Short mmCIF file of C-alpha atoms in Angstrom, two decimals:
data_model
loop_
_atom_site.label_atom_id
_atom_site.label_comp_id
_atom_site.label_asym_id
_atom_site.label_seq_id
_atom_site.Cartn_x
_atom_site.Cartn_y
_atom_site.Cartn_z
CA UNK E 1 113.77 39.07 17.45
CA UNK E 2 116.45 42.17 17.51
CA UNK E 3 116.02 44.02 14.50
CA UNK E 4 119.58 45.58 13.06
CA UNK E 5 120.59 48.39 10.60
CA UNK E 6 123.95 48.19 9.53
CA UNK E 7 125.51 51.61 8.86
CA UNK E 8 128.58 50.94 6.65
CA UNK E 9 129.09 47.94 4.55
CA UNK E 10 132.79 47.69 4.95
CA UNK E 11 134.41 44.16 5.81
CA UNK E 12 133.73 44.84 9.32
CA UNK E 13 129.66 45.12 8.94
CA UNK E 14 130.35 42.43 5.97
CA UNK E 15 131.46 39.54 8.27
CA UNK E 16 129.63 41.22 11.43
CA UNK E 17 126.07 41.47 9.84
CA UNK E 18 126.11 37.74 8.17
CA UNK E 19 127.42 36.10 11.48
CA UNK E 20 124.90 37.67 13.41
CA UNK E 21 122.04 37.16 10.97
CA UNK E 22 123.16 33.15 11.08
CA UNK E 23 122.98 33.43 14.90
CA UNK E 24 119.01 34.77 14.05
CA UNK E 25 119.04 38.37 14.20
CA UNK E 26 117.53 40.35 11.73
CA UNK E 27 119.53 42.96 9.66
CA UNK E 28 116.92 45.24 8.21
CA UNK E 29 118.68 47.97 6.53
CA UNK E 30 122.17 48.22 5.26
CA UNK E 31 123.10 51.76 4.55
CA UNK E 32 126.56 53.17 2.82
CA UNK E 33 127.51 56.62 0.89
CA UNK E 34 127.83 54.49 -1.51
CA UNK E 35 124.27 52.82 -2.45
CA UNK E 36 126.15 49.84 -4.97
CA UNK E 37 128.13 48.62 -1.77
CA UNK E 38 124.83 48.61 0.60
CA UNK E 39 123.49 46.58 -2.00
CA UNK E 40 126.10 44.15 -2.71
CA UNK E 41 126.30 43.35 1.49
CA UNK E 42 122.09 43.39 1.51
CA UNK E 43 122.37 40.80 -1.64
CA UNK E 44 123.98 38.64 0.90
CA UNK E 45 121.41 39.42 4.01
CA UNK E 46 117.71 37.31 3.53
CA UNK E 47 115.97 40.43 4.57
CA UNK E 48 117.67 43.78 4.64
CA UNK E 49 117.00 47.01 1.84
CA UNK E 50 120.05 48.84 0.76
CA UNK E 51 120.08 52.73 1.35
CA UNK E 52 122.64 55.54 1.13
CA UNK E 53 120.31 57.92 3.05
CA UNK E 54 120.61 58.94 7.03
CA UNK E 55 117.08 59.06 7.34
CA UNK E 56 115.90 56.50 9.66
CA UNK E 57 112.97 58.27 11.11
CA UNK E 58 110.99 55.06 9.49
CA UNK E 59 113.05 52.37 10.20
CA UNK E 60 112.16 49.64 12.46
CA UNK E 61 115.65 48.72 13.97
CA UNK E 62 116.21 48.55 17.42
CA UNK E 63 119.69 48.72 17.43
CA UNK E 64 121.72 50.76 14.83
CA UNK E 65 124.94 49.29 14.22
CA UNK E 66 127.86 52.27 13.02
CA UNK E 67 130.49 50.58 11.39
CA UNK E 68 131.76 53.04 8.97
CA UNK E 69 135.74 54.38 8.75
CA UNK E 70 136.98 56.44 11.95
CA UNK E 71 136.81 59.69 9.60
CA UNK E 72 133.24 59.01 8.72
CA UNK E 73 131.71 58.02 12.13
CA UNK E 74 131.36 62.10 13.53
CA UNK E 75 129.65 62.73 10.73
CA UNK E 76 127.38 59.98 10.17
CA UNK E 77 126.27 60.42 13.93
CA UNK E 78 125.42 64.32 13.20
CA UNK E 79 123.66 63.36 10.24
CA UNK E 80 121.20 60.53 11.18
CA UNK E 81 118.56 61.32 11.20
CA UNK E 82 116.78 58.10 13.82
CA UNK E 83 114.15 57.46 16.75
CA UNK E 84 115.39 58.69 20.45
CA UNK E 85 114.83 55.36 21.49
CA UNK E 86 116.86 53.30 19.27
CA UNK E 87 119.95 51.84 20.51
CA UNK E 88 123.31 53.11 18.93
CA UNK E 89 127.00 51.32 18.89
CA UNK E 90 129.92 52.05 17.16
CA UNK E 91 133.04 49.17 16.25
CA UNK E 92 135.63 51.27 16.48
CA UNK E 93 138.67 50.51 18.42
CA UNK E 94 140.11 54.08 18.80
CA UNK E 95 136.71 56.26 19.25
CA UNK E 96 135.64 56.78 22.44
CA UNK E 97 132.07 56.45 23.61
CA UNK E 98 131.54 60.00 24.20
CA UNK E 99 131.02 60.58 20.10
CA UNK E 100 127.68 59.90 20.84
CA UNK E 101 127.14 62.31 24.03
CA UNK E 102 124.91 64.55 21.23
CA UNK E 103 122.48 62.22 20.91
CA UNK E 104 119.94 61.60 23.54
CA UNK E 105 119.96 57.51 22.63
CA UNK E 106 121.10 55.00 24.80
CA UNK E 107 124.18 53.77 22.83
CA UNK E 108 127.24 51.99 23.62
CA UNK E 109 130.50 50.05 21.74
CA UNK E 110 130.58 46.65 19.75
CA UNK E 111 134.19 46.16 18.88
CA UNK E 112 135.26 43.21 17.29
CA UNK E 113 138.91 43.04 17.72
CA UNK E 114 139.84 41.39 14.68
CA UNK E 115 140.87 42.69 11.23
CA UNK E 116 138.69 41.37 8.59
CA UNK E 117 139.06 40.90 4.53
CA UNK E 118 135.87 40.73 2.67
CA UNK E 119 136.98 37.31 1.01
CA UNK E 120 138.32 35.14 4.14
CA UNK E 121 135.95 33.88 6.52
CA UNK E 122 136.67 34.68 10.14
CA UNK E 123 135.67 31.73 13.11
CA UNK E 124 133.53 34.44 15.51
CA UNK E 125 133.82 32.62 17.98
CA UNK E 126 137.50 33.42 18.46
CA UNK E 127 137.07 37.05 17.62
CA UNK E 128 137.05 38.94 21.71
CA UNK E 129 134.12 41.52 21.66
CA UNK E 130 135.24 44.47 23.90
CA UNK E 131 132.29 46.30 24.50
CA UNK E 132 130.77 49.30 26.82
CA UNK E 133 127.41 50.82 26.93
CA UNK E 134 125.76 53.67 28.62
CA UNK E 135 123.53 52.25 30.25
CA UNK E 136 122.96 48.41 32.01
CA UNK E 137 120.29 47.63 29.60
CA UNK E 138 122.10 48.39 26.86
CA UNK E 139 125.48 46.42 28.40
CA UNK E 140 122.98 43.28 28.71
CA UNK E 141 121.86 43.50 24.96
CA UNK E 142 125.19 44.20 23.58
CA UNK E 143 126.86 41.15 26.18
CA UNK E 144 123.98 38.81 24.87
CA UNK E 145 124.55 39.65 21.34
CA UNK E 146 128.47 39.05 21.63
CA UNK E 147 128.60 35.94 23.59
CA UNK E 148 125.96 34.31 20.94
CA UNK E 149 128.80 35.06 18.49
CA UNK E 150 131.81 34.63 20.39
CA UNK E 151 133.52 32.70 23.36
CA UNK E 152 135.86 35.81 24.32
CA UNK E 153 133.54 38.70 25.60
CA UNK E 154 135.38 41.75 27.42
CA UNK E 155 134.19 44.70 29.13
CA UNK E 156 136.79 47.33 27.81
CA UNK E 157 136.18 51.05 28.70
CA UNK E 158 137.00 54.22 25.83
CA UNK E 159 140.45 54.73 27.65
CA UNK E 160 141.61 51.14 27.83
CA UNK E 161 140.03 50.04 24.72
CA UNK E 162 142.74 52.94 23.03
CA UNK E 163 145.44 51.24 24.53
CA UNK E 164 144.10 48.17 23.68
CA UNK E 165 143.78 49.13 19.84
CA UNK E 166 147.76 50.77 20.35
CA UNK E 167 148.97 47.73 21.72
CA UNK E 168 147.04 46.17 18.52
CA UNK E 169 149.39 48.60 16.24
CA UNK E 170 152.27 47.25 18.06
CA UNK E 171 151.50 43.69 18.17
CA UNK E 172 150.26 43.57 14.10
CA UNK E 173 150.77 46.46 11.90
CA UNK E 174 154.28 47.63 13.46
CA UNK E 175 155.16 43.78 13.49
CA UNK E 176 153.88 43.15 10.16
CA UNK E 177 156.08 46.47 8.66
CA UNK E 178 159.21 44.56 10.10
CA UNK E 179 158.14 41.28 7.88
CA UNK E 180 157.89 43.26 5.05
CA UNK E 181 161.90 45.19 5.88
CA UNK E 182 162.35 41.48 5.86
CA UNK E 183 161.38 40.98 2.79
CA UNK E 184 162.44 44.18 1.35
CA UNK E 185 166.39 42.65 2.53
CA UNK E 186 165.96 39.74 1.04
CA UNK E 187 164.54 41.05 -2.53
CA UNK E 188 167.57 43.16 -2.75
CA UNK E 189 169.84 40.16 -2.53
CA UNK E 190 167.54 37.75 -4.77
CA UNK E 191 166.32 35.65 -2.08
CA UNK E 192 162.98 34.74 -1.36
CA UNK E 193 160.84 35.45 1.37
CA UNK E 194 159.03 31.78 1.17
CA UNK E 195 162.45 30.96 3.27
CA UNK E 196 161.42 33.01 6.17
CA UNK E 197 157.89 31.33 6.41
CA UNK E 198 159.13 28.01 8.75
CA UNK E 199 160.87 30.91 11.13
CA UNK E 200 158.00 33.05 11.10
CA UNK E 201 155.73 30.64 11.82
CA UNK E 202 157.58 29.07 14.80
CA UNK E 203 158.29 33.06 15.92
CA UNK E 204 154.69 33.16 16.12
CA UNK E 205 153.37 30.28 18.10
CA UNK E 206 156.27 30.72 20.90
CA UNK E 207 155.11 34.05 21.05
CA UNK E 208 151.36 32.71 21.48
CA UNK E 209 152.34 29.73 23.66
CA UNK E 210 154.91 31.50 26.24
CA UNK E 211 154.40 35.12 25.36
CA UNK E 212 156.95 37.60 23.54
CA UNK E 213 158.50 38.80 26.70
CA UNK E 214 159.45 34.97 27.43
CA UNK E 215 160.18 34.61 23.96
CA UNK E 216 162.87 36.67 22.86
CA UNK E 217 165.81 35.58 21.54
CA UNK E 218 168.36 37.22 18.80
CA UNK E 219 171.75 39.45 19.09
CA UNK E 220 170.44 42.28 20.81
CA UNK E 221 168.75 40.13 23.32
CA UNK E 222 171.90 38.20 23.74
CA UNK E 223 173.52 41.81 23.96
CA UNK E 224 175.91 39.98 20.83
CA UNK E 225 177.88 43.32 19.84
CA UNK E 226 179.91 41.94 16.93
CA UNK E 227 176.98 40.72 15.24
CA UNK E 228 174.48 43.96 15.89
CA UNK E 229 177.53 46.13 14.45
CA UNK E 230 178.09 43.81 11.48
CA UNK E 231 174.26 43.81 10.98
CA UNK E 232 174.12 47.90 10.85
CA UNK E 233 177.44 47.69 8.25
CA UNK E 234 174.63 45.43 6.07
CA UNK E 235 172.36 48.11 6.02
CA UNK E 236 174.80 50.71 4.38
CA UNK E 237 172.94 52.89 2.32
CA UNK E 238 169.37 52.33 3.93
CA UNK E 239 168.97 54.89 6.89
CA UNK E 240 165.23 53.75 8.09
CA UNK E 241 166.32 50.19 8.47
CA UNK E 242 169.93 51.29 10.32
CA UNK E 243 167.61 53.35 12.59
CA UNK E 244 164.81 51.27 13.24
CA UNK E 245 167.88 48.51 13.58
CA UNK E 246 169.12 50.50 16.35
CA UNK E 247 166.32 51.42 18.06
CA UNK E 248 164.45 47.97 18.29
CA UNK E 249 168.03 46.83 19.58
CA UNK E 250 168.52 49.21 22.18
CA UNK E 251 164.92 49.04 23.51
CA UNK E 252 165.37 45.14 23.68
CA UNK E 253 168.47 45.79 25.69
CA UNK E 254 166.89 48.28 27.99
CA UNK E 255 164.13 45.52 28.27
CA UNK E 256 167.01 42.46 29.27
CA UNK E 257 169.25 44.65 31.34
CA UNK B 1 177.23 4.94 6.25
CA UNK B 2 177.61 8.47 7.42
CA UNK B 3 179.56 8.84 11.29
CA UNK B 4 178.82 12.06 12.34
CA UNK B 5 180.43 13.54 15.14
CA UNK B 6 178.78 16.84 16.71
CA UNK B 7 180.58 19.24 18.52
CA UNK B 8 177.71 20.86 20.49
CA UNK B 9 175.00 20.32 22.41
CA UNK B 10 172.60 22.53 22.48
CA UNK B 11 169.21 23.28 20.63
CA UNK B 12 170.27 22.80 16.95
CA UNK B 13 172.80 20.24 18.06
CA UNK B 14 169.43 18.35 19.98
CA UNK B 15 167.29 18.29 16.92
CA UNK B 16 169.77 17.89 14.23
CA UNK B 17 171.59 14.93 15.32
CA UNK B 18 168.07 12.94 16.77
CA UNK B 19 167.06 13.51 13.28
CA UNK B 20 169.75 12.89 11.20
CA UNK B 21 169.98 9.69 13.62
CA UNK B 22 166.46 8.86 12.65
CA UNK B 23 167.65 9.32 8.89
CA UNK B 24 170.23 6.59 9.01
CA UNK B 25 172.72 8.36 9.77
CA UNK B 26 175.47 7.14 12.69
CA UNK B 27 175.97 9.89 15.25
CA UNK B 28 179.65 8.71 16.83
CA UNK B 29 180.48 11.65 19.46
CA UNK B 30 179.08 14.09 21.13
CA UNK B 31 180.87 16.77 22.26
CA UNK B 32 180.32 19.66 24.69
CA UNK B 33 182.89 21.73 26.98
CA UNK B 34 180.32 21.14 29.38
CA UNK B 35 180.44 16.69 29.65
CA UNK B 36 176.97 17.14 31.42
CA UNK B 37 175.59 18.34 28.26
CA UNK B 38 176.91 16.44 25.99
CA UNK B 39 176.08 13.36 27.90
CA UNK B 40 172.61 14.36 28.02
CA UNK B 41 172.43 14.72 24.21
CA UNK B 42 174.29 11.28 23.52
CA UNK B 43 172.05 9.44 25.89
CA UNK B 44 169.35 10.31 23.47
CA UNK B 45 171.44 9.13 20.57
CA UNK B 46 171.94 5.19 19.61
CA UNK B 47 175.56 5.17 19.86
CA UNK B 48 177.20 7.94 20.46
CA UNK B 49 180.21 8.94 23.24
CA UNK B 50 179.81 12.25 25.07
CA UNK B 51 183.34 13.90 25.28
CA UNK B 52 184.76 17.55 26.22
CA UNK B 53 187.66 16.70 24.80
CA UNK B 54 188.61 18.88 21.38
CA UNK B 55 190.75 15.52 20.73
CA UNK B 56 189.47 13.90 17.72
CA UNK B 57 193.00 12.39 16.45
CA UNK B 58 191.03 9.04 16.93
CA UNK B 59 187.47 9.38 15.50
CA UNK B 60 186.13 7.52 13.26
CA UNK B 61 183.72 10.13 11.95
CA UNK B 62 183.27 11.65 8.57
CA UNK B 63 181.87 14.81 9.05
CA UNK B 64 181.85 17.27 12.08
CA UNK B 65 179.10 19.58 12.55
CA UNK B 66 180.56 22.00 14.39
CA UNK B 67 176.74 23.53 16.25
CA UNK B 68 178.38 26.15 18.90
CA UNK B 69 177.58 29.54 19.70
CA UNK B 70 179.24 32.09 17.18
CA UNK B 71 181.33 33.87 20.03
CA UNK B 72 182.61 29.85 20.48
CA UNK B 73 183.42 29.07 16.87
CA UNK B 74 186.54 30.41 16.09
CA UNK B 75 187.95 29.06 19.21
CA UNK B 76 186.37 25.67 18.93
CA UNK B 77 187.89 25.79 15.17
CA UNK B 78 191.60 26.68 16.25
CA UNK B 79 191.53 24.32 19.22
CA UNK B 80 189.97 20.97 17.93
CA UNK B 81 192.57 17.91 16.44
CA UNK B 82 191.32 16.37 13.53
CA UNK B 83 192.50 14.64 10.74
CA UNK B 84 192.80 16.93 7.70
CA UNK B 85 190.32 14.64 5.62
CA UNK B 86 187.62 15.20 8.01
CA UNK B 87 184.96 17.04 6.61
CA UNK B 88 183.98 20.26 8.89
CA UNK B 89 180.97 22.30 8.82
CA UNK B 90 178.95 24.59 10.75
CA UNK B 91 174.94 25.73 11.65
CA UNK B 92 175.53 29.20 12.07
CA UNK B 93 173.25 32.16 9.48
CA UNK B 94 176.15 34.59 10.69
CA UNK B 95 179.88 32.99 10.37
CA UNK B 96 180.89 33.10 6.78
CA UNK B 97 182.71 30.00 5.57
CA UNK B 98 186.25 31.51 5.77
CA UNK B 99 186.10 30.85 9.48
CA UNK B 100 187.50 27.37 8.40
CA UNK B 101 190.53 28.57 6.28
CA UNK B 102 192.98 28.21 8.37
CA UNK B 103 192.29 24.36 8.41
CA UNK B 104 193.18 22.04 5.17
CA UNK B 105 189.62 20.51 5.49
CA UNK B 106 187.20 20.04 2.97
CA UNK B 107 184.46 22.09 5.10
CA UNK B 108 181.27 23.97 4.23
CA UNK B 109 177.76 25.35 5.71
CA UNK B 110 174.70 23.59 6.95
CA UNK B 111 172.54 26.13 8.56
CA UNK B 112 168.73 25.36 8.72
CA UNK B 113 167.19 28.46 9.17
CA UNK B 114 164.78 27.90 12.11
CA UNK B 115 164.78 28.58 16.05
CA UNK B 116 165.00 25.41 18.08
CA UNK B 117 163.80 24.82 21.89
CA UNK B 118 165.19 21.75 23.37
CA UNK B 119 161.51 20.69 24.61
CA UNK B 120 159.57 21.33 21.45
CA UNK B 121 159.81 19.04 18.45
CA UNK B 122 160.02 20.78 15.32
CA UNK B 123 159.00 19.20 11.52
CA UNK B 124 162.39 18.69 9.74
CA UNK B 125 160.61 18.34 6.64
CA UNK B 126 159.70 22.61 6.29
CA UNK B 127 163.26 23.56 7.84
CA UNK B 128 164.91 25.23 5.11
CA UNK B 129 168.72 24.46 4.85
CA UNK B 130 171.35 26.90 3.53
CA UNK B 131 174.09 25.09 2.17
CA UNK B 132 177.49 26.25 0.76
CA UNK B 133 180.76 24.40 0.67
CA UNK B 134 184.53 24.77 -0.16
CA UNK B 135 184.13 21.90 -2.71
CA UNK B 136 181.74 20.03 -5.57
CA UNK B 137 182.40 16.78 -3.30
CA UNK B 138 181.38 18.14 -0.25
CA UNK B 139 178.86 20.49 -1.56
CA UNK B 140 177.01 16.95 -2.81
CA UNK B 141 177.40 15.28 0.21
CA UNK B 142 175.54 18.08 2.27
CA UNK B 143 172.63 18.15 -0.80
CA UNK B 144 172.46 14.85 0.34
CA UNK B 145 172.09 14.82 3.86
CA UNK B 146 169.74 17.71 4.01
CA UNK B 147 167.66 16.33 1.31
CA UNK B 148 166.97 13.35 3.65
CA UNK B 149 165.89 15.68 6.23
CA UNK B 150 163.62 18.48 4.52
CA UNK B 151 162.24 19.38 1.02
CA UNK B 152 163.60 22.87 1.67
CA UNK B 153 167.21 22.78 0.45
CA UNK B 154 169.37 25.87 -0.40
CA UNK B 155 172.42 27.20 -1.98
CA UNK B 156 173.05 30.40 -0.26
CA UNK B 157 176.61 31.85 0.08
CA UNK B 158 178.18 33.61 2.88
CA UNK B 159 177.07 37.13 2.19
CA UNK B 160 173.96 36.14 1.50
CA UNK B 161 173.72 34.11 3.99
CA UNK B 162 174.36 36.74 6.55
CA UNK B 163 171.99 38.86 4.75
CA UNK B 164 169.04 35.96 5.21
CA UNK B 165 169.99 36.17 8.86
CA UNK B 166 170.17 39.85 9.10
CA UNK B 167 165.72 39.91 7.55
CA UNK B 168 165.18 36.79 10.53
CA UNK B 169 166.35 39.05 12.85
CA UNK B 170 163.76 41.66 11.43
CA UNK B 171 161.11 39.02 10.98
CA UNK B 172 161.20 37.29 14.17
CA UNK B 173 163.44 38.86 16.89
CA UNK B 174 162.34 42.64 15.74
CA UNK B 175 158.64 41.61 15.47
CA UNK B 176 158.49 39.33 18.68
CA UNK B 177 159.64 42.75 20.44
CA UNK B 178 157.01 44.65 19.29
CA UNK B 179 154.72 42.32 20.82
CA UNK B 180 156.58 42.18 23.84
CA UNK B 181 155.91 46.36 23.21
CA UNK B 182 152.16 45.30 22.84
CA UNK B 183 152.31 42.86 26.07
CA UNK B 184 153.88 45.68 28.30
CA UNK B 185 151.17 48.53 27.13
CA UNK B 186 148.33 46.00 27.47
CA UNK B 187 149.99 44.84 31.09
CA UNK B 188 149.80 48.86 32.48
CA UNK B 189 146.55 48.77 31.30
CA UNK B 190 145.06 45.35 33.65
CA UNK B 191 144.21 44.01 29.69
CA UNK B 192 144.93 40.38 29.30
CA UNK B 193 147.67 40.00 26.56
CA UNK B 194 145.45 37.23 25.07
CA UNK B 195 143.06 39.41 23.98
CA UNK B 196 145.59 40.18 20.96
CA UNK B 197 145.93 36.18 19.93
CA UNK B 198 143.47 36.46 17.13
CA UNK B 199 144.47 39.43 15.60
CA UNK B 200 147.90 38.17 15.71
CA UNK B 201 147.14 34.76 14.55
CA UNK B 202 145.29 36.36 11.45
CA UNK B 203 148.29 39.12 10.64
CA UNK B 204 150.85 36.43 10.46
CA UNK B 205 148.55 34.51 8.17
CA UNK B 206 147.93 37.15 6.23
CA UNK B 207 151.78 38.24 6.54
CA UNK B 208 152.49 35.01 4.87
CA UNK B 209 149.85 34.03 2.24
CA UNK B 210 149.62 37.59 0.58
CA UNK B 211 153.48 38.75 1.90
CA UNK B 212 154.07 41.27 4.18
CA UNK B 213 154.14 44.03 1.39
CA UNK B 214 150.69 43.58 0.47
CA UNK B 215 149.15 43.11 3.76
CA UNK B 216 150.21 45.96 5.59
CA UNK B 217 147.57 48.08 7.06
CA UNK B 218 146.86 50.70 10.37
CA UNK B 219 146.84 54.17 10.68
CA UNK B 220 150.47 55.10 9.53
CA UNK B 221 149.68 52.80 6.07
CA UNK B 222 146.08 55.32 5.97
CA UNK B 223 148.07 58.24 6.98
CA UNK B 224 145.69 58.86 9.49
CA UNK B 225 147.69 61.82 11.52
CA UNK B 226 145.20 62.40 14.02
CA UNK B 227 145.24 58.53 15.15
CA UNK B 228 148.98 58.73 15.17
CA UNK B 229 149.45 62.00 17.08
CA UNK B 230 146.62 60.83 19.52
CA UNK B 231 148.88 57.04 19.98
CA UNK B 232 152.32 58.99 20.65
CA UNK B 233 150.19 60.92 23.37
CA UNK B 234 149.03 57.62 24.86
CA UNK B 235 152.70 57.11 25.08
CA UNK B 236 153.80 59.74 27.30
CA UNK B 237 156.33 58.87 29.71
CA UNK B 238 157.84 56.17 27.65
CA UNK B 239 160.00 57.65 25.61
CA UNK B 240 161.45 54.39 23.44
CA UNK B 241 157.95 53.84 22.72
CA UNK B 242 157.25 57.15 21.33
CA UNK B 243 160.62 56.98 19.23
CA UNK B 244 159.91 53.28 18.01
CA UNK B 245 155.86 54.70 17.40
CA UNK B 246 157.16 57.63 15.62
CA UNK B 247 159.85 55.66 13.55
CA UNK B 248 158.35 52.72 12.38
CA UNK B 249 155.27 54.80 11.25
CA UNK B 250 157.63 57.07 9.12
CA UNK B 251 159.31 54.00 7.41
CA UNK B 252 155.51 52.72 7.26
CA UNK B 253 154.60 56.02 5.16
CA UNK B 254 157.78 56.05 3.26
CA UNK B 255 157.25 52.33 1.77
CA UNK B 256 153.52 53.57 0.66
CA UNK B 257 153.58 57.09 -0.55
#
């Protein structure tokens, strides 16, 4: 039975640690800076201790699981203190491998390409595992641990899995910043953003279904001057949107020559 | 009962009619400069003519929904016969009502605020409609019909109207581009565009149950510089990347200071 410490006790090990202690792992430890939030994710473990020390010369893990913040991961690597043996993976979508060159452990990445909330459950099995390992044994472990959570299991090296986590920016938080612009526009005019929700929705699931580049539609993509310079006159007064108006249009016309 | 006569054939044209059909309502004509079109939306139809004649001395109908493009509105307007008791409206979020002034209809707007493929059935009952109208008679008559159809009805005026259309175009066209953006990067890369489905799905869910505003997250929401700089790097050699990276992420960091 693989024994698992958790470093961090963020939503990421919060979701990551109970899914894989209901597949029959055993999380053992659950460590954060901050000992009342390694407690609060243990409470929810059947067998783990809460700890806010790096010391893990004791521990009995086999495989140490770093899911702290991107800032905190460096540092929580120098600082452990753990067995040469034990096996070491990070979930972080924009650190490369190599953070853990310093360390003579065999160690490797567990990245669950997903973005969690501590109080909405997540179906694993849909979430794709990217993951990379120094070594084949470690691959195998890391494989056989993601596919007993999950149906989408990818091997994703450091370089790709950076695109792969800018493309994520792209595809969610960019996309997400133009929904709220959306709603911004339609605050300022007393109009609520519940309307957008059917249009949205739809926007979504041809973009799933066909993909975005079969998908597009709109004024620029229809190259419909009249409107896209009647649009820009809207925005008087509101430089960012004019730009970003601008700039989305002209790179969806450079994309639909 | 209602005789509607449509004067266009294409994807809100499709829907609407087949469902104001399926509402009771009569759909008389269909018309289409193309009679190929038109034909092919009237055989769907109980009893209605296909015509590309802008002719309508003779109808019978009621109330012409006038669902062309916008760049053939104005023409359609000035060119089509009808008797000045016919009641005229149109679909489109960006034509104001004065497009109809020149006419001594009764006339108004009927715009459901949704994107429509031909091949894909869409739930009438969550379309919102926009409604606006030159008169109390006509404005109740519209209420009426779009009532029938959805539980999502409307009063929006012209210049809000073209201000709802204006946020879809950030909402859906604007955001469908970025994961085009996402598609393209993930595409150089050999990465399967799919791998981004869940996170999508879950933004968009997110995007609507807690709004846009509140869900927005990534490294330009963090203010994570070194993230940022090391994404525009990724970037290199696409330049409307970089600009659209750069810009969005200021207007990200300027909405949370």
């Amino acid at each position: 039975m693989l024994k698992i410490s958790s470093l961090g006790a963020g939503n990421v090990a919060w979701h990551l640690t109970q899914n894989l202690e209901q597949k029959g792992c055993i999380i053992d430890e659950v460590y954060s800076r901050n000992l009342a939030h390694a407690r609060m994710l243990a409470q929810q473990l059947g067998h783990a201790t809460a700890t806010d020390s790096l010391d893990f010369w004791a521990s009995e893990a086999d495989l140490f699981i770093l899911a702290v913040t991107d800032d905190a991961l460096e540092e929580v690597i120098r600082s452990m203190k753990v067995s040469p043996s034990a096996i070491l993976v990070h979930t972080s979508g924009s650190q490369s491998m190599g953070v853990f060159d310093a360390l003579p452990n065999p160690h490797g990445v567990f990245y669950p390409l997903q973005t969690f909330s501590k109080n909405k459950p997540i179906d694993f099995s849909e979430v794709p595992f990217c993951l990379e390992a120094s070594d084949e044994d470690t691959f195998a472990l890391l494989y056989q641990m993601a596919t007993v959570l999950s149906t989408k299991v990818y091997t994703v090296d450091s370089e790709q899995r950076k695109k792969l986590h800018l493309a994520a920016v792209f595809a969610c938080n960019f996309s997400n910043h133009l929904m709220a612009l959306a709603e911004v526009i339609l605050h300022r005019e007393n109009l609520d953003f519940d309307m957008l929700r059917p249009l949205i929705k739809e926007t979504m699931e041809k973009a799933l279904s066909i993909k975005p580049q079969e998908a597009q539609t709109g004024p620029a993509y229809r190259n419909d001057r009249q409107i896209m310079e009647a649009h820009i006159r809207l925005l008087a007064g509101h430089p960012f949107e004019q730009e970003i108006y601008r700039l989305i249009s002209q790179s969806i016309s450079a994309m639909y020559p």
